[in-house]
Coordinates of C-alpha atoms (C1' of nucleotides) in Angstrom, one line a residue:
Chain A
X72 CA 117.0 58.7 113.6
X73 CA 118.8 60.8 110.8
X74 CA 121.2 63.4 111.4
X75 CA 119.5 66.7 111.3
X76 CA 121.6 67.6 109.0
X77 CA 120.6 65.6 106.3
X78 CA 117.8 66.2 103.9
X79 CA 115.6 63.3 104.9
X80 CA 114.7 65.4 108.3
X81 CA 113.2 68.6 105.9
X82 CA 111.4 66.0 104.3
X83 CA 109.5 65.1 107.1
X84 CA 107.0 68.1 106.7
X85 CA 104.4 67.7 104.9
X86 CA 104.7 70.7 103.3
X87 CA 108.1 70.5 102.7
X88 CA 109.8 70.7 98.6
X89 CA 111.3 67.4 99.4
X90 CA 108.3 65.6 101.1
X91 CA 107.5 62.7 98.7
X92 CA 110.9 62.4 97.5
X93 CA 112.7 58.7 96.9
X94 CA 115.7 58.3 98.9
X95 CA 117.8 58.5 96.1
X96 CA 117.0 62.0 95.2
X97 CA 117.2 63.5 99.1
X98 CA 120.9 61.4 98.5
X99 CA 121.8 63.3 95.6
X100 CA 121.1 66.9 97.4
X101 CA 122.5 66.1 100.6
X102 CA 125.8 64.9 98.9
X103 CA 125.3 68.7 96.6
X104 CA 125.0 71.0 99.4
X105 CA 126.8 72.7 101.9
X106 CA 125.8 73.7 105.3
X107 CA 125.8 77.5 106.2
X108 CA 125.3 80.1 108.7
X109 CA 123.7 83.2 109.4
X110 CA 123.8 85.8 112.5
X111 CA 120.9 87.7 113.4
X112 CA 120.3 90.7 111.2
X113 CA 122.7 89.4 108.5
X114 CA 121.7 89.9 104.7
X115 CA 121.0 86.6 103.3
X116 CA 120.4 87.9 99.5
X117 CA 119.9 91.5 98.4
X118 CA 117.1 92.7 95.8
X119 CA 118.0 93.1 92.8
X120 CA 120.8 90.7 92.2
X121 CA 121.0 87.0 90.6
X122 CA 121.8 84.2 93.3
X123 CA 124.1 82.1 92.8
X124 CA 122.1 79.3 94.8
X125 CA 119.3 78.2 96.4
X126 CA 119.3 78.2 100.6
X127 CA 116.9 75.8 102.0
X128 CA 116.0 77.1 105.8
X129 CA 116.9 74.2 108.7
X130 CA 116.6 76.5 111.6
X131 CA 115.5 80.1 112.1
X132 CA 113.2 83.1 110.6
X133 CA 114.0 85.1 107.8
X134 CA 111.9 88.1 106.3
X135 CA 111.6 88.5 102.5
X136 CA 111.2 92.2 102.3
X137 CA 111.4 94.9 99.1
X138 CA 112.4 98.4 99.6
X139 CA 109.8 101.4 98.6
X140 CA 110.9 104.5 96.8
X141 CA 111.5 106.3 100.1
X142 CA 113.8 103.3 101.6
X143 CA 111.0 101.8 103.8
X144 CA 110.5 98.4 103.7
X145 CA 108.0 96.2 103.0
X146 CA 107.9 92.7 104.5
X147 CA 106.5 90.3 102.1
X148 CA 106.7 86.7 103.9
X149 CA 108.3 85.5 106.3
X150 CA 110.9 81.9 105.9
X151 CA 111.3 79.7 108.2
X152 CA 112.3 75.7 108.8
X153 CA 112.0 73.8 105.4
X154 CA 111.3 76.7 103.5
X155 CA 113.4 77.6 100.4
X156 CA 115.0 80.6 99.4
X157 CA 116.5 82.0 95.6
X158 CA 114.8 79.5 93.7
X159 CA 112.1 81.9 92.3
X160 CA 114.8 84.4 90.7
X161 CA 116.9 81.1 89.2
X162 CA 113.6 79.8 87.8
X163 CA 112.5 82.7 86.2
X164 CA 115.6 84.2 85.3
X165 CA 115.2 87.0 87.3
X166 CA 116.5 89.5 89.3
X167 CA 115.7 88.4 93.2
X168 CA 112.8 90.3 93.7
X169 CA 112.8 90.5 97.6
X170 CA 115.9 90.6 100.2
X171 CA 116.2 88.3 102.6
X172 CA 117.5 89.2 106.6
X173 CA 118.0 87.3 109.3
X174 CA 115.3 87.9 112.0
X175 CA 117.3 85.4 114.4
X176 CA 120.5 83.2 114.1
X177 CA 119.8 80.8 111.2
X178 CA 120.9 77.6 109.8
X179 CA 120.6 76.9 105.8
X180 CA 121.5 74.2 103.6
X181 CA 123.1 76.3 100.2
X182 CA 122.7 74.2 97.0
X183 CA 124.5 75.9 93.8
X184 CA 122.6 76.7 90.6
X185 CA 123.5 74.4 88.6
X186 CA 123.3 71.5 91.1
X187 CA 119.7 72.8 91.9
X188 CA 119.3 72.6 88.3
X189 CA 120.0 69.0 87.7
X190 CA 118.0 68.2 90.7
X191 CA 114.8 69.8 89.3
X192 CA 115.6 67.9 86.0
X193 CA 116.4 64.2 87.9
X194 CA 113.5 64.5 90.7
X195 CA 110.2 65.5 89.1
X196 CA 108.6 65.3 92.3
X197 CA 110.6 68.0 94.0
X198 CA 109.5 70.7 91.0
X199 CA 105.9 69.4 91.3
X200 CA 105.8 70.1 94.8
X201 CA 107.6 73.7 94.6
X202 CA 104.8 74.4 91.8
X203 CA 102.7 73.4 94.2
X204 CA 103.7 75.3 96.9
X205 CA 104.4 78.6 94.1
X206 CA 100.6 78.2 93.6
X207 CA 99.6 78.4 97.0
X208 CA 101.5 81.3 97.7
X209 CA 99.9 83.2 94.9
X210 CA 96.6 82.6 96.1
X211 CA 98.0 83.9 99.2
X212 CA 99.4 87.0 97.7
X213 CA 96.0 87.9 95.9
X214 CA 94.4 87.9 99.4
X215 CA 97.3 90.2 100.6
X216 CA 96.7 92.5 97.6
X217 CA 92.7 92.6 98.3
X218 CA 93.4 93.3 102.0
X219 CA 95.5 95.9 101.1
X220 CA 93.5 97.5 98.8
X221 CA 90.5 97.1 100.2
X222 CA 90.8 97.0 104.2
X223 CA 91.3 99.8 106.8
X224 CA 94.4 99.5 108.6
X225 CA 93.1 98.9 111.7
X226 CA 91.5 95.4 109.7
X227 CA 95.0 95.1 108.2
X228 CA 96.9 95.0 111.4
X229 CA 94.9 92.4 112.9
X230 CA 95.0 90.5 110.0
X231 CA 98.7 90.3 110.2
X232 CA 98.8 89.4 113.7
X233 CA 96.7 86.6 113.1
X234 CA 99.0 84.8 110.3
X235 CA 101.8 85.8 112.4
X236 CA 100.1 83.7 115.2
X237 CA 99.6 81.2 112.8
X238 CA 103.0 81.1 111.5
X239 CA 105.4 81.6 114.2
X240 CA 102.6 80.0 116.9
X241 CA 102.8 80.7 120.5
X242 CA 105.6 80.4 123.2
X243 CA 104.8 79.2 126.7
X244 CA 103.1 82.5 127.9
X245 CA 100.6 82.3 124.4
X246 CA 102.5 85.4 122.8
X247 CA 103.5 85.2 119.0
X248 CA 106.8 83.5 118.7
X249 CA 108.4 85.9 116.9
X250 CA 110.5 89.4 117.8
X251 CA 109.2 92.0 115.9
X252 CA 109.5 95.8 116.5
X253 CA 106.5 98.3 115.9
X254 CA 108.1 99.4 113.0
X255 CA 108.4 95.6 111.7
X256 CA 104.7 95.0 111.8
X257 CA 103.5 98.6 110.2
X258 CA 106.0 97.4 107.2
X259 CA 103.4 94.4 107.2
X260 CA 100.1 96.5 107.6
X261 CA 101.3 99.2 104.7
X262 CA 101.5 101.8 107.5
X263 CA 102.8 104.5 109.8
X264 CA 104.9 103.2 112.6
X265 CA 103.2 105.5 115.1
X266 CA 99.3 104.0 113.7
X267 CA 100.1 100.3 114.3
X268 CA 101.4 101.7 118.0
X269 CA 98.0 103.3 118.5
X270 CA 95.8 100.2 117.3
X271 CA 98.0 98.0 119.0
X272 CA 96.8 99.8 122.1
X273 CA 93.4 100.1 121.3
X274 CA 93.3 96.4 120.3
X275 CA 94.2 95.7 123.5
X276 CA 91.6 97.8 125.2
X277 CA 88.9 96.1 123.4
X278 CA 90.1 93.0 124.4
X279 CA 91.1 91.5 121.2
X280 CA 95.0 90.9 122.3
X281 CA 97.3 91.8 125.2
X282 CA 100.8 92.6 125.2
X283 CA 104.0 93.2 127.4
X284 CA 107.0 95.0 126.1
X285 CA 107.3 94.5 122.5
X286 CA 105.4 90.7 122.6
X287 CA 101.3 90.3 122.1
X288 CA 99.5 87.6 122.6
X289 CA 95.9 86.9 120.5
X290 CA 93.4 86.8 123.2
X291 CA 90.2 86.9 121.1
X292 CA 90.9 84.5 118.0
X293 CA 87.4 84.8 116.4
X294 CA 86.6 87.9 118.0
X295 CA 90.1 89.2 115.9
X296 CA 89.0 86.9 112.6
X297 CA 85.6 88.7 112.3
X298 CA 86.8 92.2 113.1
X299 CA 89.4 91.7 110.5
X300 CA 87.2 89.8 108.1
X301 CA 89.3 86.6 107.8
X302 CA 87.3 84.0 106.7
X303 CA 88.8 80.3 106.2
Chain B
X180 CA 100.8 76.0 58.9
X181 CA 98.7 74.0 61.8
X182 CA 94.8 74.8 62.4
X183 CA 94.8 77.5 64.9
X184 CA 93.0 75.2 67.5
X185 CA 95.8 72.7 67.5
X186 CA 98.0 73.1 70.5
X187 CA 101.3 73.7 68.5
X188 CA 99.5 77.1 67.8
X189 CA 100.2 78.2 71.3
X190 CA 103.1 77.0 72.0
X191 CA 105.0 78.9 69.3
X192 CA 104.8 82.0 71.9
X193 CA 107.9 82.0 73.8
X194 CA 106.1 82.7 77.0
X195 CA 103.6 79.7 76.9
X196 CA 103.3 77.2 79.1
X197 CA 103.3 74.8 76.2
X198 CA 106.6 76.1 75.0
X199 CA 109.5 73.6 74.6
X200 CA 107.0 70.9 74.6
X201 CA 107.0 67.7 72.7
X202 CA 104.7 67.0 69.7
X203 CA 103.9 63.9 71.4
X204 CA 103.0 66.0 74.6
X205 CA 101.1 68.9 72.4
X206 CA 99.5 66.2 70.7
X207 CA 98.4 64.3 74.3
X208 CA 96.7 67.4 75.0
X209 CA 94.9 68.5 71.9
X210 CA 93.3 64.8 72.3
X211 CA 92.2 65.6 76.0
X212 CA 90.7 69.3 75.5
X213 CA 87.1 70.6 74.3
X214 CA 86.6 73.9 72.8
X215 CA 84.8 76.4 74.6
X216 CA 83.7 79.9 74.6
X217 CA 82.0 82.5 76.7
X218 CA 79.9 85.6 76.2
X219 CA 81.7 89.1 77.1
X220 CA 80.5 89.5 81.3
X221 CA 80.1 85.5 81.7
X222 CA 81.3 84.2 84.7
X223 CA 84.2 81.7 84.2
X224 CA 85.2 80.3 87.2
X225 CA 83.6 81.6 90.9
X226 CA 85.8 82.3 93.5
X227 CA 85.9 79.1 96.3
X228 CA 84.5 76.9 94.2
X229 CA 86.6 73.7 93.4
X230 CA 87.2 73.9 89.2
X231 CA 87.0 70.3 87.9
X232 CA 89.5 71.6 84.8
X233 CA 91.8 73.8 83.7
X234 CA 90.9 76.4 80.8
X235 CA 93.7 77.6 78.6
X236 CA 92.9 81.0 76.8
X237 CA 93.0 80.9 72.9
X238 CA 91.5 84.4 72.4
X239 CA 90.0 87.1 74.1
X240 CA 90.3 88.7 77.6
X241 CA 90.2 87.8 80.9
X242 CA 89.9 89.8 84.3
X243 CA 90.7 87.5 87.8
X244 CA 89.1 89.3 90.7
X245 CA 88.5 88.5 94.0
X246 CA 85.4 90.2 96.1
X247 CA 86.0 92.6 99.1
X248 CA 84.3 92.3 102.8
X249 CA 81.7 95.3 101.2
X250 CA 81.0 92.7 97.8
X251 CA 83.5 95.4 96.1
X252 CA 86.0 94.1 93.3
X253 CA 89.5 94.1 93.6
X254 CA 91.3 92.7 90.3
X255 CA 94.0 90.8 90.8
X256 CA 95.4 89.9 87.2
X257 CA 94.2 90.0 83.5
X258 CA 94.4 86.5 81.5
X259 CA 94.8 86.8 77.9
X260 CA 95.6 84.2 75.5
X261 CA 98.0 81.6 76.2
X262 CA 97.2 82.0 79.5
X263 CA 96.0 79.2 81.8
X264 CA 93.1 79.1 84.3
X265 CA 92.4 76.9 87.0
X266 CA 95.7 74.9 87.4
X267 CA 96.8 76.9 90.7
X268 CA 93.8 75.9 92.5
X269 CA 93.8 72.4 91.6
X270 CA 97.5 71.9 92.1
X271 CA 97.4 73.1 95.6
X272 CA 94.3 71.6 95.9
X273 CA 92.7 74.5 97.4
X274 CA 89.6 76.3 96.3
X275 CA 90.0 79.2 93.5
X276 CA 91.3 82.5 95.1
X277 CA 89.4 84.4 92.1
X278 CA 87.0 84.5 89.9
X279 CA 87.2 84.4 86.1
X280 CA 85.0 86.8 84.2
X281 CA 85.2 86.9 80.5
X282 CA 86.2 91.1 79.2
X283 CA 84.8 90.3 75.5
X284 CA 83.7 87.5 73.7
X285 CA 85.8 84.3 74.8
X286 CA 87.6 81.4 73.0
X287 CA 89.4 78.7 75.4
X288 CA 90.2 74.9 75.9
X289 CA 89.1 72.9 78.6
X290 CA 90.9 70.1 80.1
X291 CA 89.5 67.9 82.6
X292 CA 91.1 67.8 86.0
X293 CA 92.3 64.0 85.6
X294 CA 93.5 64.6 82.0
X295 CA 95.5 67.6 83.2
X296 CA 97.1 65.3 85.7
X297 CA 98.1 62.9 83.3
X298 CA 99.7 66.0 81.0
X299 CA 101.6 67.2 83.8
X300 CA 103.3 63.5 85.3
X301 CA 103.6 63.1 81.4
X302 CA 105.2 66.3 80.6
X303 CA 107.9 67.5 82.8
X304 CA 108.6 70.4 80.2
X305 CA 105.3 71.6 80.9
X306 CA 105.1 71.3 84.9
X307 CA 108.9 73.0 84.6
X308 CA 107.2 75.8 82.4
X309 CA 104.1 76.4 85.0
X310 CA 106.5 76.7 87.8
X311 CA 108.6 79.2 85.8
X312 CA 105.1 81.0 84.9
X313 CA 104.1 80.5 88.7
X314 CA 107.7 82.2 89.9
X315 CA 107.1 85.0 87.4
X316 CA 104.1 85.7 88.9
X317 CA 105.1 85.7 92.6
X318 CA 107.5 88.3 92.0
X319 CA 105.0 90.1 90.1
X320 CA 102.4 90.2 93.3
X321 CA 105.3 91.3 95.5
X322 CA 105.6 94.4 93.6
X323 CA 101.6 95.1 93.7
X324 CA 101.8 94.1 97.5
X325 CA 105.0 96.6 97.5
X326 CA 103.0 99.6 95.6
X327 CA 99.9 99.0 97.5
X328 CA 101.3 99.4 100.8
X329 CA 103.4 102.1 100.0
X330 CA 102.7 104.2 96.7
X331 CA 100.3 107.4 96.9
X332 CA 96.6 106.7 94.3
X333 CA 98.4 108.8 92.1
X334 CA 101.4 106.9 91.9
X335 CA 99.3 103.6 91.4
X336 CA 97.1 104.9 88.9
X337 CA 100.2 105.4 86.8
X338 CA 101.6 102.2 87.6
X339 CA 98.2 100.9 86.6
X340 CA 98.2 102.6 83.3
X341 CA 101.2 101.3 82.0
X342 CA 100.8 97.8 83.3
X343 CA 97.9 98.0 81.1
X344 CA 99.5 99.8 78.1
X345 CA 102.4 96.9 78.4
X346 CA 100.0 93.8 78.8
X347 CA 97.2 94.9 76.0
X348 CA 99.1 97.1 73.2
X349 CA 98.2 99.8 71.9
X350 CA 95.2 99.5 68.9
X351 CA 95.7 102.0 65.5
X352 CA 94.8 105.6 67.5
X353 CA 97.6 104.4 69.9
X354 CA 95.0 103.9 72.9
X355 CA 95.2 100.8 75.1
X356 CA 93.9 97.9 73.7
X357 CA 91.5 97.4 76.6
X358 CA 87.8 98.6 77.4
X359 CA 87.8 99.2 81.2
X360 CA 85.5 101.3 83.4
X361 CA 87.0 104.1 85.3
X362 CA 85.4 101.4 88.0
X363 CA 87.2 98.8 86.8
X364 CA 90.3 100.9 87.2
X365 CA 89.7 102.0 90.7
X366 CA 89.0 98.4 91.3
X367 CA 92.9 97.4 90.4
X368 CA 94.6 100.7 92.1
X369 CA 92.7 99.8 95.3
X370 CA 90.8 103.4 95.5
X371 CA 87.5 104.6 95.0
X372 CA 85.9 105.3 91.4
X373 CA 85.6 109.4 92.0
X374 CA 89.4 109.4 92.7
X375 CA 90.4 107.6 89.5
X376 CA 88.3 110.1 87.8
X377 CA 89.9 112.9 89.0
X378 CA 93.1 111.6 88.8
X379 CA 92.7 110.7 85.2
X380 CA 91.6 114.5 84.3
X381 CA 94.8 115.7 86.4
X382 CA 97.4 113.5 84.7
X383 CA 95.7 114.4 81.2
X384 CA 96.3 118.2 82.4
X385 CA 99.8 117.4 82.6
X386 CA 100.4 115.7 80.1
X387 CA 101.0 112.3 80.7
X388 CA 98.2 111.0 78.9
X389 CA 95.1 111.4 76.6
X390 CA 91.3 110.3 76.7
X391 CA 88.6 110.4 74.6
X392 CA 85.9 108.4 75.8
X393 CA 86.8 105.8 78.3
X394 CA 90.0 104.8 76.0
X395 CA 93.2 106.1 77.5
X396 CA 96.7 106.5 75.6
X397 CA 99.8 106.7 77.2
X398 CA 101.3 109.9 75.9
X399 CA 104.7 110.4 77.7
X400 CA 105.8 106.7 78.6
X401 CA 109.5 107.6 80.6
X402 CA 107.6 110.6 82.4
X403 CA 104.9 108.2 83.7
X404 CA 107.5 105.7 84.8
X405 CA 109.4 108.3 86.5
X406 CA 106.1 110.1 88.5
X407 CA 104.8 106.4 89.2
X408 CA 108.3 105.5 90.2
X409 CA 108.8 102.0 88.4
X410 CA 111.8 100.8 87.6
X411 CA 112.9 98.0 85.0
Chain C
dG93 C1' 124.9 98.0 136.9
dG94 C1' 124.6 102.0 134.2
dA95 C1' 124.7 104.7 130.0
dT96 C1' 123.2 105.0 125.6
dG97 C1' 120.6 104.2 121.7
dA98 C1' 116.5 102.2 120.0
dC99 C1' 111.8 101.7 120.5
dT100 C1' 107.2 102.8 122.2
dA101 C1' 103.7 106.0 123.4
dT102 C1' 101.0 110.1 122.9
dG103 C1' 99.3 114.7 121.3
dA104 C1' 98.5 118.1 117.9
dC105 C1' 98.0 119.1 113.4
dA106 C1' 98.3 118.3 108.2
dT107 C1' 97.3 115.7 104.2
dT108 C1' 95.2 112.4 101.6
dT109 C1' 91.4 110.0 100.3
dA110 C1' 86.6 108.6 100.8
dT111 C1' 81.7 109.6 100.7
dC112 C1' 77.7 111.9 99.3
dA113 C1' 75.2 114.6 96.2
dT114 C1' 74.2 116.3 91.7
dA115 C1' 74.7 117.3 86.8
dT116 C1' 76.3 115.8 82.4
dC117 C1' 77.8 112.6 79.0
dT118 C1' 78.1 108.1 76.8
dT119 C1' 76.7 103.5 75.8
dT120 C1' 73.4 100.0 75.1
dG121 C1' 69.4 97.8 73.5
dA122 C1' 64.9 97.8 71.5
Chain D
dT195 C1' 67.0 106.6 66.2
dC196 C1' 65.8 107.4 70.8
dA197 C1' 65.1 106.5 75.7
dA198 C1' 66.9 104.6 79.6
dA199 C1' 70.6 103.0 82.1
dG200 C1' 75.2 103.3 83.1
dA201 C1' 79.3 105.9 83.5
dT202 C1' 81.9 110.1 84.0
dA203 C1' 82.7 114.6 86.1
dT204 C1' 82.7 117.9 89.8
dG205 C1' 81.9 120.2 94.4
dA206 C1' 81.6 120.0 99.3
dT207 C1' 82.5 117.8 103.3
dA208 C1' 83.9 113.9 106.4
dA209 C1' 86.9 110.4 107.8
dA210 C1' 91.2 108.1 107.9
dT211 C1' 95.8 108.2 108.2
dG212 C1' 100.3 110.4 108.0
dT213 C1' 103.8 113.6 109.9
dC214 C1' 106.1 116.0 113.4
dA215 C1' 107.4 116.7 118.1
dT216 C1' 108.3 115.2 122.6
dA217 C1' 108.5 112.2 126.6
dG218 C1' 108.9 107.7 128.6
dT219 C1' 110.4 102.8 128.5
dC220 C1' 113.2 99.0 127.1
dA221 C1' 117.2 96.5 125.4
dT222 C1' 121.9 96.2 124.5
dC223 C1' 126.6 96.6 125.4
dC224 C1' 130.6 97.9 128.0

DNA sequence: GGATGACTATGACATTTATCATATCTTTGA
DNA sequence: TCAAAGATATGATAAATGTCATAGTCATCC
């Protein structure tokens, strides 16, 4: 079994950037990066700037985020274990478009821009499979902009606990695996900090969830999918 | 100077996808497509369905729209030439997140699914350019999630209006070079049709813009920015 | 373990936006 | 060119959601 640290463990996943890739090319990126560290809450890359690198997630969650004209967030996506950060902005040539934050201690893998650059250009593989992961994510983002234009919040918050079920699954008491305050989730829904507070109760009076301190659990799945209007 | 159905005619706009590529590569594909066209309000491409190719836009205008729980519109993006259709959903081999309709008359190239396959392991460049295209994009949607969940109808309309004014021009009275329905409008800021209407009248009252008809002109470019709060 | 600050919960009220109805104007097609 | 259909405009009212205020609970840190 391979050291944890090295790439060949990431590109286990199927949905990993590096699944599919020869053993040469996970070689050439484990000998380009470096291994780095994050403490909860700690700003991993601010809006607005240019990284100097890409970070590829081994352990932890992140949330991508963008801040409104009043200085409220909005969370975008979440990151987590195989999932890479700064290459969209390097691509491009862009600005970073969303900061990045710690949600829990994390481990990342940093590669510099230029090394990331001669990867993409020696392993086609590796940018075929972020295009392919770019392209799901916009489909993904259209949804979010339909739901948010179109759905009440009430639709919108149990939407977004569902993909966080889906993302973060469920410790050993079946609540979402992830620590997020009120606030967190209503910078989610597009909302009021004090509504997602209310729905969150009254979604557990009808029975769709339940919840102890800040954790909920999805108790209902479909009974949640239909109210919200997810379809697969 | 090449005939303006040869590939080579696209390419030479800095933004294509084609850009940068080789005449070997331009020439693979201009061997591989068929000519098409569609009749202003023809459907394109449906929403979930599986496209079996990619179009690529040679003239005429686009609008990618997903349907609402209540069968309303909500449109996503506008497609105008140069502009490729298609490839996200077969490249993360998913079903179509949005349906193509055609805004006027319609002039594009189809390539086959397999073909387009064979361009992209052939082409590098071009896979390299879609992801760059893709990461554009992304970034992009993060701002209309961002606005969405956090800008006032007013402040969207705005944003609206000079997205629109930046992707179609201006035509020779300086209005945008676009024919939308106030209902297509309200279909992109995520509101109903009445409020765009009244919102249109208001920010011609103070000045912002000017309407005759269903055309629109930007009048006062930085003091739209400014109320609609978008940066560069 | 206790104090403090952060977070959650709830009520009252204000604001924004949607819906419904109706009249007028514009565009389209024969 | 004209009639019909579609789109735009406006008013009144309803509904959804935001804001403000306050009290209670929870998590963190010393």
């Amino acid at each position: 079994m391979e050291t944890p640290n090295h790439c060949q463990f990431c590109a286990q996943h199927p949905d990993s950037a590096f699944h599919g890739m020869s053993r040469e090319g996970l070689e050439e990126i484990s000998q380009l990066k470096t291994c780095v560290s994050f403490r909860k809450g700690q700003v991993i890359m601010h809006e607005g700037a240019r990284p100097q690198g890409v970070y590829c997630v081994h352990k932890g969650k992140i949330k991508l985020y963008t801040l409104g004209t009043e200085g409220k967030e909005q969370i975008i996506r979440f990151v987590t274990r195989g999932d890479l950060i700064g290459y969209r902005s390097i691509l491009s040539d862009e600005p970073i478009s969303a900061s990045a934050t710690a949600l829990e201690d994390t481990f990342a893998c940093y590669i510099p821009k230029s090394s990331f650059f001669k990867v993409i250009e020696d392993n086609p593989k590796f940018s075929l499979n972020l295009l392919k992961l770019s392209c799901h994510e916009l489909g993904e983002a259209g949804k979010m902009i339909t739901s948010l234009a179109q759905k009440n919040v009430k639709e919108r918050l149990a939407e977004i606990l569902l993909i966080l079920n889906t993302t973060f699954g469920e410790d050993e008491e079946g609540y979402i695996d992830i620590n997020l305050t009120r606030e967190e989730i209503a910078n989610m829904v597009g909302t009021a900090t004090e509504s997602v507070i209310r729905l969150i109760s009254e979604l557990r009076k009808e029975g769709y969830i339940r919840s102890k301190g800040k954790r909920i659990a999805v108790e209902d799945r479909s009974a949640l999918r239909a109210m919200a209007s997810v379809f697969e």
